[in-house]
Tab-separated table of C-alpha atoms and ligand atoms in Angstrom:
chain	number	residue	atom	x	y	z
A	1	MET	CA	44.703	-31.493	3.183
A	2	LEU	CA	43.150	-32.863	6.359
A	3	HIS	CA	45.191	-30.431	8.383
A	4	MET	CA	43.967	-27.421	6.336
A	5	LYS	CA	40.318	-28.461	6.627
A	6	ARG	CA	40.617	-28.856	10.376
A	7	ASN	CA	42.019	-25.396	10.742
A	8	ARG	CA	39.391	-23.567	8.738
A	9	THR	CA	36.297	-24.179	10.879
A	10	PRO	CA	37.678	-23.126	14.270
A	11	LYS	CA	39.028	-19.916	12.685
A	12	ARG	CA	35.590	-18.869	11.406
A	13	LEU	CA	33.891	-19.918	14.602
A	14	SER	CA	36.291	-18.032	16.798
A	15	ARG	CA	35.917	-14.847	14.705
A	16	HIS	CA	32.121	-15.189	14.945
A	17	ARG	CA	32.376	-15.654	18.671
A	18	THR	CA	34.721	-12.711	19.057
A	19	GLU	CA	32.318	-10.421	17.186
A	20	ASN	CA	29.392	-11.633	19.269
A	21	LYS	CA	31.401	-10.965	22.374
A	22	LEU	CA	32.227	-7.480	21.107
A	23	ALA	CA	28.543	-6.659	20.439
A	24	ALA	CA	27.660	-7.986	23.901
A	25	SER	CA	30.407	-5.961	25.565
A	26	ARG	CA	29.233	-2.738	23.853
A	27	ARG	CA	25.753	-3.360	25.140
A	28	THR	CA	27.066	-4.106	28.616
A	29	ALA	CA	29.040	-0.841	28.581
A	30	HIS	CA	25.807	1.118	27.887
A	31	ILE	CA	23.925	-0.671	30.624
A	32	GLU	CA	26.776	-0.138	33.082
A	33	LYS	CA	26.462	3.614	32.574
A	34	MET	CA	22.776	3.839	33.525
A	35	PRO	CA	22.564	5.779	36.799
A	36	CYS	CA	19.559	4.115	38.398
A	37	PHE	CA	19.242	0.509	39.506
A	38	ILE	CA	17.245	-1.475	36.950
A	39	TYR	CA	17.452	-5.172	36.282
A	40	THR	CA	15.871	-7.820	34.070
A	41	ALA	CA	15.375	-11.402	35.151
A	42	GLU	CA	13.618	-14.583	34.180
A	43	VAL	CA	11.303	-15.988	36.795
A	44	SER	CA	9.248	-19.071	37.449
A	45	SER	CA	6.987	-19.527	40.479
A	46	THR	CA	10.009	-20.490	42.587
A	47	GLU	CA	13.068	-19.279	40.726
A	48	PHE	CA	14.544	-15.845	40.084
A	49	VAL	CA	17.375	-15.820	37.506
A	50	PRO	CA	18.870	-12.324	37.017
A	51	ARG	CA	19.962	-11.541	33.426
A	52	ASP	CA	21.071	-7.896	33.277
A	53	CYS	CA	21.663	-5.142	35.774
A	54	THR	CA	22.540	-1.469	35.419
A	55	GLY	CA	25.547	0.241	36.986
A	56	GLY	CA	23.150	2.014	39.418
A	57	PHE	CA	23.192	-1.144	41.549
A	58	ARG	CA	26.855	-0.518	42.298
A	59	THR	CA	26.227	3.140	43.146
A	60	LEU	CA	23.364	2.204	45.449
A	61	THR	CA	24.863	-0.752	47.306
A	62	GLY	CA	28.628	-0.457	46.861
A	63	TYR	CA	28.673	-4.052	45.525
A	64	THR	CA	29.632	-4.924	41.928
A	65	THR	CA	26.860	-5.689	39.435
A	66	ALA	CA	28.282	-9.229	39.292
A	67	SER	CA	27.081	-9.715	42.912
A	68	PHE	CA	23.533	-8.997	41.785
A	69	LEU	CA	23.826	-11.417	38.879
A	70	LYS	CA	25.066	-14.209	41.167
A	71	GLU	CA	22.559	-16.992	41.511
A	72	ASP	CA	22.745	-17.085	45.297
A	73	PHE	CA	21.798	-13.400	45.485
A	74	TYR	CA	19.207	-13.933	48.215
A	75	ASN	CA	21.768	-15.609	50.457
A	76	THR	CA	24.130	-12.666	50.280
A	77	THR	CA	24.144	-9.797	52.742
A	78	ILE	CA	22.841	-7.248	50.211
A	79	VAL	CA	19.181	-7.669	51.122
A	80	ALA	CA	18.358	-7.554	54.835
A	81	ARG	CA	17.912	-11.119	56.053
A	82	LYS	CA	14.343	-10.439	57.250
A	83	ASP	CA	13.294	-9.324	53.726
A	84	ALA	CA	15.133	-11.783	51.493
A	85	GLU	CA	12.486	-14.521	51.342
A	86	LEU	CA	9.626	-12.081	50.948
A	87	LEU	CA	11.418	-10.242	48.138
A	88	GLN	CA	12.108	-13.413	46.195
A	89	LYS	CA	8.484	-14.551	46.540
A	90	PHE	CA	7.282	-11.148	45.410
A	91	ARG	CA	9.521	-11.011	42.343
A	92	CYS	CA	8.504	-14.524	41.335
A	93	SER	CA	4.801	-13.775	41.735
A	94	VAL	CA	4.549	-10.713	39.460
A	95	ASN	CA	2.682	-11.899	36.402
A	96	SER	CA	0.710	-9.200	34.635
A	97	ALA	CA	2.413	-7.362	31.774
A	98	ASN	CA	2.642	-3.562	31.949
A	99	VAL	CA	1.071	-3.354	35.426
A	100	PRO	CA	3.900	-2.323	37.771
A	101	ARG	CA	3.795	-3.579	41.364
A	102	ASP	CA	5.723	-2.223	44.321
A	103	VAL	CA	7.657	-3.931	47.078
A	104	SER	CA	9.567	-2.281	49.918
A	105	TYR	CA	12.625	-3.841	51.531
A	106	THR	CA	15.929	-2.970	53.125
A	107	ILE	CA	19.287	-3.061	51.403
A	108	VAL	CA	22.410	-3.396	53.542
A	109	THR	CA	25.160	-1.534	51.715
A	110	ARG	CA	28.738	-2.687	51.527
A	111	GLN	CA	29.583	0.037	54.020
A	112	GLY	CA	27.025	-1.483	56.430
A	113	LYS	CA	24.290	1.169	56.077
A	114	ASN	CA	20.605	0.191	55.941
A	115	LEU	CA	18.648	1.714	53.051
A	116	SER	CA	14.878	1.353	52.787
A	117	VAL	CA	13.949	1.144	49.160
A	118	THR	CA	10.830	0.627	47.084
A	119	GLU	CA	11.216	-1.467	44.008
A	120	GLN	CA	8.789	-1.521	41.112
A	121	VAL	CA	8.483	-4.717	39.070
A	122	THR	CA	6.611	-5.413	35.861
A	123	VAL	CA	6.480	-8.265	33.338
A	124	LEU	CA	8.221	-7.646	30.021
A	125	GLY	CA	6.215	-8.801	26.998
A	126	ALA	CA	3.579	-11.491	27.275
A	127	ASP	CA	5.469	-14.710	26.670
A	128	SER	CA	5.266	-17.644	28.989
A	129	SER	CA	8.947	-17.493	29.973
A	130	ARG	CA	8.022	-14.486	32.222
A	131	LYS	CA	10.821	-12.049	31.849
A	132	ILE	CA	10.528	-9.273	34.402
A	133	ILE	CA	12.038	-5.842	34.722
A	134	GLY	CA	12.453	-4.171	38.083
A	135	GLY	CA	14.009	-1.049	39.429
A	136	VAL	CA	14.359	0.932	42.644
A	137	VAL	CA	11.951	3.843	42.364
A	138	THR	CA	12.283	5.423	45.806
A	139	LEU	CA	14.995	5.507	48.359
A	140	SER	CA	13.928	6.597	51.841
A	141	GLY	CA	15.817	9.269	53.745
A	142	LYS	CA	17.812	10.329	50.722
A	143	SER	CA	16.150	13.141	48.885
A	144	GLY	CA	17.253	13.554	45.309
A	145	HIS	CA	17.891	9.834	44.909
A	146	SER	CA	14.389	8.866	44.031
A	147	VAL	CA	13.801	7.681	40.501
A	148	SER	CA	10.524	8.597	38.813
A	149	LEU	CA	8.298	6.142	37.063
A	150	SER	CA	8.977	7.889	33.774
A	151	THR	CA	12.737	7.303	34.248
A	152	LEU	CA	12.029	3.644	34.857
A	153	GLU	CA	9.814	3.478	31.767
A	154	ARG	CA	12.419	5.294	29.653
A	155	ASP	CA	15.149	2.926	30.794
A	156	ARG	CA	12.885	-0.027	30.161
A	157	LEU	CA	12.441	1.187	26.568
A	158	ARG	CA	16.209	1.654	26.227
A	159	PHE	CA	16.700	-1.866	27.506
A	160	GLU	CA	14.276	-3.226	24.923
A	161	GLU	CA	15.820	-1.089	22.169
A	162	MET	CA	19.277	-2.396	23.018
A	163	ALA	CA	18.059	-5.976	23.061
A	164	LYS	CA	16.532	-5.435	19.568
A	165	LEU	CA	19.705	-3.771	18.283
A	166	ASN	CA	21.762	-6.616	19.650
A	167	LYS	CA	19.543	-9.164	17.885
A	168	HIS	CA	19.743	-7.184	14.628
A	169	LEU	CA	23.560	-6.993	14.851
A	170	LEU	CA	23.786	-10.723	15.406
A	171	GLU	CA	21.551	-11.362	12.374
A	172	ILE	CA	23.675	-9.089	10.154
A	173	ASN	CA	26.787	-10.783	11.425
A	174	GLN	CA	25.360	-14.167	10.549
A	175	LEU	CA	24.308	-12.956	7.059
A	176	LYS	CA	27.800	-11.598	6.486
A	177	ASP	CA	29.315	-14.951	7.456
A	178	GLU	CA	26.937	-16.790	5.118
A	179	PHE	CA	27.703	-14.306	2.338
A	180	LEU	CA	31.453	-14.742	2.777
A	181	ALA	CA	31.096	-18.505	2.721
A	182	ASN	CA	28.872	-18.390	-0.413
A	183	THR	CA	30.911	-15.761	-2.210
A	184	SER	CA	34.215	-17.456	-1.605
A	185	HIS	CA	32.571	-20.634	-2.902
A	186	GLU	CA	31.320	-18.748	-5.987
A	187	LEU	CA	34.802	-17.310	-6.628
A	188	ARG	CA	36.640	-20.551	-6.034
A	189	THR	CA	34.399	-22.725	-8.227
A	190	PRO	CA	35.101	-20.991	-11.581
A	191	LEU	CA	38.719	-20.394	-10.601
A	192	ASN	CA	39.229	-24.094	-9.882
A	193	SER	CA	37.568	-24.921	-13.177
A	194	ILE	CA	39.898	-22.526	-15.063
A	195	ILE	CA	42.941	-24.020	-13.324
A	196	GLY	CA	41.680	-27.552	-14.025
A	197	PHE	CA	41.136	-27.054	-17.777
A	198	LEU	CA	44.345	-25.059	-18.255
A	199	THR	CA	46.283	-27.818	-16.444
A	200	LEU	CA	44.783	-30.443	-18.781
A	201	ILE	CA	45.804	-28.308	-21.759
A	202	THR	CA	49.373	-27.541	-20.595
A	203	GLU	CA	49.981	-31.185	-19.585
A	204	GLY	CA	48.732	-32.294	-23.021
A	205	TYR	CA	45.786	-34.354	-21.648
A	206	TYR	CA	43.519	-33.884	-24.653
A	207	GLU	CA	42.841	-35.849	-27.777
A	208	GLY	CA	42.750	-33.814	-30.927
A	209	VAL	CA	41.840	-30.253	-31.761
A	210	GLU	CA	38.144	-30.708	-30.895
A	211	GLU	CA	38.892	-31.646	-27.314
A	212	LEU	CA	41.461	-28.879	-27.030
A	213	ARG	CA	38.825	-26.414	-28.212
A	214	LEU	CA	36.287	-27.802	-25.712
A	215	PHE	CA	38.707	-27.430	-22.769
A	216	THR	CA	39.605	-23.897	-23.849
A	217	ARG	CA	35.916	-23.016	-24.220
A	218	ASN	CA	35.169	-24.317	-20.698
A	219	ALA	CA	38.054	-22.322	-19.228
A	220	LEU	CA	36.831	-19.223	-21.066
A	221	ASP	CA	33.207	-19.673	-19.860
A	222	SER	CA	34.432	-20.013	-16.281
A	223	SER	CA	36.534	-16.851	-16.700
A	224	TYR	CA	33.439	-14.906	-17.803
A	225	HIS	CA	31.470	-16.274	-14.875
A	226	LEU	CA	34.231	-15.330	-12.457
A	227	LEU	CA	34.315	-11.848	-13.940
A	228	SER	CA	30.543	-11.424	-13.511
A	229	VAL	CA	30.677	-12.458	-9.827
A	230	ILE	CA	33.534	-10.029	-9.186
A	231	ASN	CA	31.637	-7.296	-11.066
A	232	ASP	CA	28.554	-7.880	-8.877
A	233	ILE	CA	30.601	-7.493	-5.710
A	234	LEU	CA	32.249	-4.327	-7.045
A	235	ASP	CA	28.892	-2.917	-8.216
A	236	VAL	CA	27.344	-3.311	-4.778
A	237	SER	CA	30.206	-1.519	-3.067
A	238	LYS	CA	30.129	1.242	-5.714
A	239	ILE	CA	26.381	1.765	-5.244
A	240	GLU	CA	26.656	1.722	-1.466
A	241	SER	CA	29.444	4.264	-1.397
A	242	GLY	CA	27.377	6.551	-3.689
A	243	LYS	CA	29.944	6.347	-6.495
A	244	MET	CA	27.697	4.813	-9.158
A	245	GLN	CA	27.031	7.407	-11.908
A	246	LEU	CA	24.115	7.193	-14.347
A	247	GLN	CA	23.909	8.493	-17.928
A	248	ILE	CA	20.216	9.105	-18.479
A	249	GLU	CA	19.220	9.127	-22.154
A	250	LYS	CA	16.366	8.251	-24.500
A	251	VAL	CA	16.273	4.439	-24.645
A	252	TYR	CA	14.425	2.673	-27.450
A	253	VAL	CA	12.854	-0.186	-25.463
A	254	ASP	CA	11.888	-2.285	-28.504
A	255	GLU	CA	15.492	-2.495	-29.631
A	256	LEU	CA	16.679	-3.339	-26.128
A	257	ILE	CA	14.142	-6.132	-25.712
A	258	GLU	CA	15.115	-7.498	-29.120
A	259	GLU	CA	18.729	-7.622	-27.961
A	260	ILE	CA	17.785	-9.385	-24.710
A	261	SER	CA	15.746	-11.884	-26.686
A	262	THR	CA	18.688	-12.722	-28.985
A	263	LEU	CA	20.941	-13.067	-25.957
A	264	PHE	CA	18.701	-15.455	-24.008
A	265	LYS	CA	16.991	-17.503	-26.720
A	266	VAL	CA	20.115	-19.649	-27.150
A	267	GLN	CA	20.376	-20.294	-23.394
A	268	ALA	CA	16.652	-21.094	-23.177
A	269	ASP	CA	16.895	-23.451	-26.175
A	270	GLN	CA	19.776	-25.304	-24.552
A	271	LYS	CA	17.562	-25.970	-21.493
A	272	GLY	CA	14.550	-26.868	-23.643
A	273	LEU	CA	12.682	-23.731	-22.515
A	274	THR	CA	10.738	-21.133	-24.495
A	275	PHE	CA	11.810	-17.504	-24.323
A	276	LYS	CA	9.238	-15.020	-25.634
A	277	CYS	CA	9.164	-11.247	-25.736
A	278	SER	CA	6.064	-9.171	-26.167
A	279	LEU	CA	5.917	-5.427	-26.726
A	280	LYS	CA	2.359	-4.292	-26.229
A	281	GLU	CA	2.506	-0.741	-27.553
A	282	PRO	CA	5.507	-0.156	-29.778
A	283	PRO	CA	7.381	2.073	-30.086
A	284	LEU	CA	8.302	2.554	-26.415
A	285	PHE	CA	10.898	5.008	-25.156
A	286	ALA	CA	12.263	5.077	-21.608
A	287	SER	CA	14.276	7.718	-19.821
A	288	ALA	CA	17.110	5.570	-18.496
A	289	ASP	CA	20.765	4.649	-18.467
A	290	LEU	CA	20.908	2.138	-21.344
A	291	ARG	CA	23.732	0.009	-19.916
A	292	LYS	CA	22.208	-0.146	-16.440
A	293	LEU	CA	18.725	-0.941	-17.750
A	294	LYS	CA	20.249	-3.732	-19.841
A	295	GLN	CA	22.090	-4.976	-16.755
A	296	VAL	CA	18.780	-5.175	-14.831
A	297	LEU	CA	17.052	-7.058	-17.662
A	298	ILE	CA	20.000	-9.448	-17.994
A	299	ASN	CA	19.958	-10.096	-14.211
A	300	LEU	CA	16.227	-10.770	-14.131
A	301	ALA	CA	15.949	-12.770	-17.375
A	302	GLY	CA	19.075	-14.693	-16.311
A	303	ASN	CA	17.432	-15.576	-12.970
A	304	ALA	CA	14.197	-16.586	-14.729
A	305	ILE	CA	16.063	-19.073	-16.928
A	306	LYS	CA	18.353	-20.196	-14.109
A	307	PHE	CA	15.443	-21.096	-11.801
A	308	THR	CA	13.207	-22.688	-14.472
A	309	GLN	CA	13.465	-26.345	-15.543
A	310	THR	CA	10.309	-26.720	-17.664
A	311	GLY	CA	8.090	-24.279	-19.531
A	312	GLY	CA	9.623	-20.912	-20.240
A	313	VAL	CA	10.025	-17.200	-19.740
A	314	ILE	CA	8.022	-14.249	-21.107
A	315	VAL	CA	9.346	-10.687	-21.075
A	316	THR	CA	6.836	-7.898	-21.719
A	317	ALA	CA	7.067	-4.114	-21.838
A	318	GLU	CA	4.117	-1.705	-21.862
A	319	ILE	CA	3.195	1.849	-20.916
A	320	LYS	CA	1.731	2.265	-17.410
A	321	ASP	CA	0.896	5.893	-16.559
A	322	ARG	CA	4.149	7.841	-16.669
A	323	HIS	CA	6.313	4.718	-16.748
A	324	VAL	CA	7.359	1.830	-18.933
A	325	LYS	CA	6.405	-1.352	-17.086
A	326	PHE	CA	8.631	-4.408	-17.620
A	327	THR	CA	7.420	-7.888	-16.606
A	328	ILE	CA	9.608	-10.987	-16.506
A	329	LYS	CA	7.450	-14.036	-15.873
A	330	ASP	CA	8.704	-17.610	-15.570
A	331	THR	CA	7.257	-21.057	-14.889
A	332	GLY	CA	10.127	-22.071	-12.598
A	333	ILE	CA	10.667	-23.198	-9.014
A	334	GLY	CA	8.920	-20.160	-7.460
A	335	ILE	CA	9.770	-18.607	-4.097
A	336	PRO	CA	8.240	-19.394	-0.676
A	337	ARG	CA	6.095	-16.428	0.436
A	338	GLU	CA	7.936	-15.936	3.717
A	339	LYS	CA	11.220	-15.490	1.826
A	340	GLN	CA	9.976	-12.905	-0.692
A	341	ASP	CA	10.220	-9.791	1.511
A	342	LYS	CA	13.885	-10.300	2.185
A	343	LEU	CA	15.127	-11.052	-1.332
A	344	PHE	CA	16.041	-7.454	-2.085
A	345	GLN	CA	18.284	-7.336	0.949
A	346	LYS	CA	21.969	-7.808	0.420
A	347	PHE	CA	23.323	-11.366	0.589
A	348	ILE	CA	19.898	-13.008	0.911
A	349	GLN	CA	19.096	-16.085	-1.134
A	350	ALA	CA	15.742	-17.843	-0.964
A	351	ASP	CA	17.378	-21.202	-0.637
A	352	GLY	CA	21.126	-21.351	-0.177
A	353	SER	CA	21.301	-24.947	-1.377
A	354	ALA	CA	19.291	-24.257	-4.585
A	355	THR	CA	21.384	-21.192	-5.299
A	356	ARG	CA	24.599	-23.075	-4.883
A	357	ARG	CA	23.233	-25.666	-7.284
A	358	HIS	CA	22.265	-22.931	-9.738
A	359	GLY	CA	25.202	-20.586	-9.071
A	360	GLY	CA	25.061	-16.860	-8.233
A	361	SER	CA	26.232	-14.579	-5.471
A	362	GLY	CA	22.842	-13.408	-4.151
A	363	LEU	CA	23.524	-9.833	-5.252
A	364	GLY	CA	21.680	-9.614	-8.588
A	365	LEU	CA	18.321	-8.531	-7.129
A	366	VAL	CA	19.939	-6.048	-4.739
A	367	ILE	CA	21.845	-4.434	-7.616
A	368	SER	CA	18.718	-4.425	-9.815
A	369	LYS	CA	16.651	-2.742	-7.089
A	370	HIS	CA	19.288	-0.058	-6.534
A	371	LEU	CA	19.634	0.613	-10.275
A	372	VAL	CA	15.869	0.726	-10.925
A	373	GLU	CA	15.327	3.123	-8.009
A	374	MET	CA	18.258	5.307	-9.059
A	375	MET	CA	16.587	5.606	-12.489
A	376	GLY	CA	13.294	6.656	-10.809
A	377	GLY	CA	11.375	3.367	-10.921
A	378	GLN	CA	10.239	0.594	-8.603
A	379	ILE	CA	10.668	-3.179	-8.541
A	380	GLU	CA	8.782	-6.050	-6.957
A	381	ILE	CA	8.915	-9.833	-7.052
A	382	GLU	CA	5.853	-12.085	-6.829
A	383	SER	CA	5.354	-15.814	-6.519
A	384	ARG	CA	2.471	-17.854	-5.170
A	385	GLY	CA	4.984	-20.256	-3.608
A	386	PRO	CA	7.266	-23.173	-4.511
A	387	GLY	CA	6.578	-24.683	-7.930
A	388	THR	CA	4.298	-21.840	-9.099
A	389	GLY	CA	6.783	-19.730	-11.073
A	390	THR	CA	7.939	-16.191	-10.393
A	391	THR	CA	7.076	-12.780	-11.818
A	392	VAL	CA	9.300	-9.741	-11.460
A	393	ILE	CA	7.795	-6.357	-12.354
A	394	PHE	CA	9.728	-3.128	-12.548
A	395	THR	CA	9.037	0.351	-13.871
A	396	ILE	CA	11.238	2.999	-15.488
A	397	PRO	CA	10.076	6.570	-16.273
A	398	LYS	CA	8.977	6.904	-19.885
A	399	TRP	CA	10.789	9.386	-22.095
A	400	THR	CA	8.878	12.661	-22.414
A	401	LYS	CA	9.497	15.783	-24.507
A	402	GLU	CA	10.661	17.624	-21.371
A	403	ASP	CA	13.531	15.110	-21.024
A	404	ALA	CA	14.902	16.078	-24.450
B	501	LIG	P1	21.609	-14.974	-7.279
B	501	LIG	O1	20.683	-15.402	-8.365
B	501	LIG	O2	22.949	-14.575	-7.771
B	501	LIG	O3	21.635	-15.892	-6.111
B	501	LIG	P2	19.808	-12.756	-6.957
B	501	LIG	O4	19.911	-11.584	-6.066
B	501	LIG	O5	19.639	-12.494	-8.415
B	501	LIG	O6	21.071	-13.628	-6.673
B	501	LIG	O7	18.610	-13.620	-6.439
B	501	LIG	C1	18.472	-13.847	-5.054
B	501	LIG	C2	17.671	-15.091	-4.813
B	501	LIG	O8	16.318	-14.868	-5.196
B	501	LIG	C3	18.121	-16.279	-5.624
B	501	LIG	O9	19.193	-16.932	-5.002
B	501	LIG	C4	16.844	-17.115	-5.652
B	501	LIG	O10	16.730	-17.835	-4.446
B	501	LIG	C5	15.736	-16.065	-5.678
B	501	LIG	N1	15.255	-15.799	-7.044
B	501	LIG	C6	15.530	-14.719	-7.818
B	501	LIG	N2	14.878	-14.788	-9.001
B	501	LIG	C7	14.184	-15.938	-8.986
B	501	LIG	C8	13.306	-16.599	-9.921
B	501	LIG	N3	13.013	-16.062	-11.120
B	501	LIG	N4	12.762	-17.774	-9.529
B	501	LIG	C9	13.038	-18.311	-8.315
B	501	LIG	N5	13.860	-17.751	-7.396
B	501	LIG	C10	14.434	-16.589	-7.725
């Protein structure tokens, strides 16, 4: 057992690292292809630490980009000895964002030629770490090699775009890792429970028919739970690949809400919660796929009960303009404001630890949003913060004569 546990962590870490390395190498490949010499660096009043450098440096000087990124750059032969100190001081002194400043100096190429160049440097962003971007804008005695300010600006934007993309890729990668860890946990938990109860039964570790029935019931409940997690995962991939088909029909909302109420009242009772339904203007008809609309209501009412310990849940349906508006309001744990925006993104859970305690794969809201939008409605989630309960509102087009 100890051996297995030890093995698991390094495997995940090394895959994570490999993917990070891959993203970084793609970015480096782009930067390497840029024809002009642009670099980014972090500076303090005395220190210049190069971070990135385009392939144009190699074309210009004959040295590899690694030579530019070396920390002892100013002690190398690339910059003429007479200019090295001045150049470093200049680069370290640039401090106003978006105001480019020029410095002229001489580069000694690998082939021993002297090139007089003018470099333009500006501060990137306004943070105190002072990241700068610089690039050679003119090259004396070599017509056709000068780089315009607009080229420098365009490359600066590309640099920033790539940095953003890189950050986004790393975030997605991290979410995927968290999702895999959570999902495998969600799949293993009911499976282990099924195996556990079936083992007790087959080994004869039960006393009497009542206990046998209890063990079988537990195994069955876990099987249903396992099935619902697997269904969620399959639903998401079906929706994302555009293979989810809808059967739009006239849905009698009153009947549907009645059904939901019967389904959840027992669960609510077991937790000591109230579960009320209110139909403001019966009869209501929606233009929807009955099974999918039911799935959304089950997801949302299920969440409301799952995340509520005291009080209860109210489900209402009413006409709002050309839509039927559904509201699922609970008095549960609520959701921190900063987490609300992201909840409809795949694999996001407001609080991983709470979710693990309450179960779930973090896909219910994503699926609900997709289904509601596919049926022509909208969905939003509101909470004034932890401990204040949660309200989910969604709309579905109402059934009109033209739909008949
Ligand atoms: P799951 O419930 O399977 O984790 P969902 O996509 O249905 O996945 O929900 C995502 C997250 O949103 C939940 O993990 C929870 O943190 C939060 N959430 C959803 N509904 C509620 C609710 N009614 N009250 C509090 N938090 C909720």
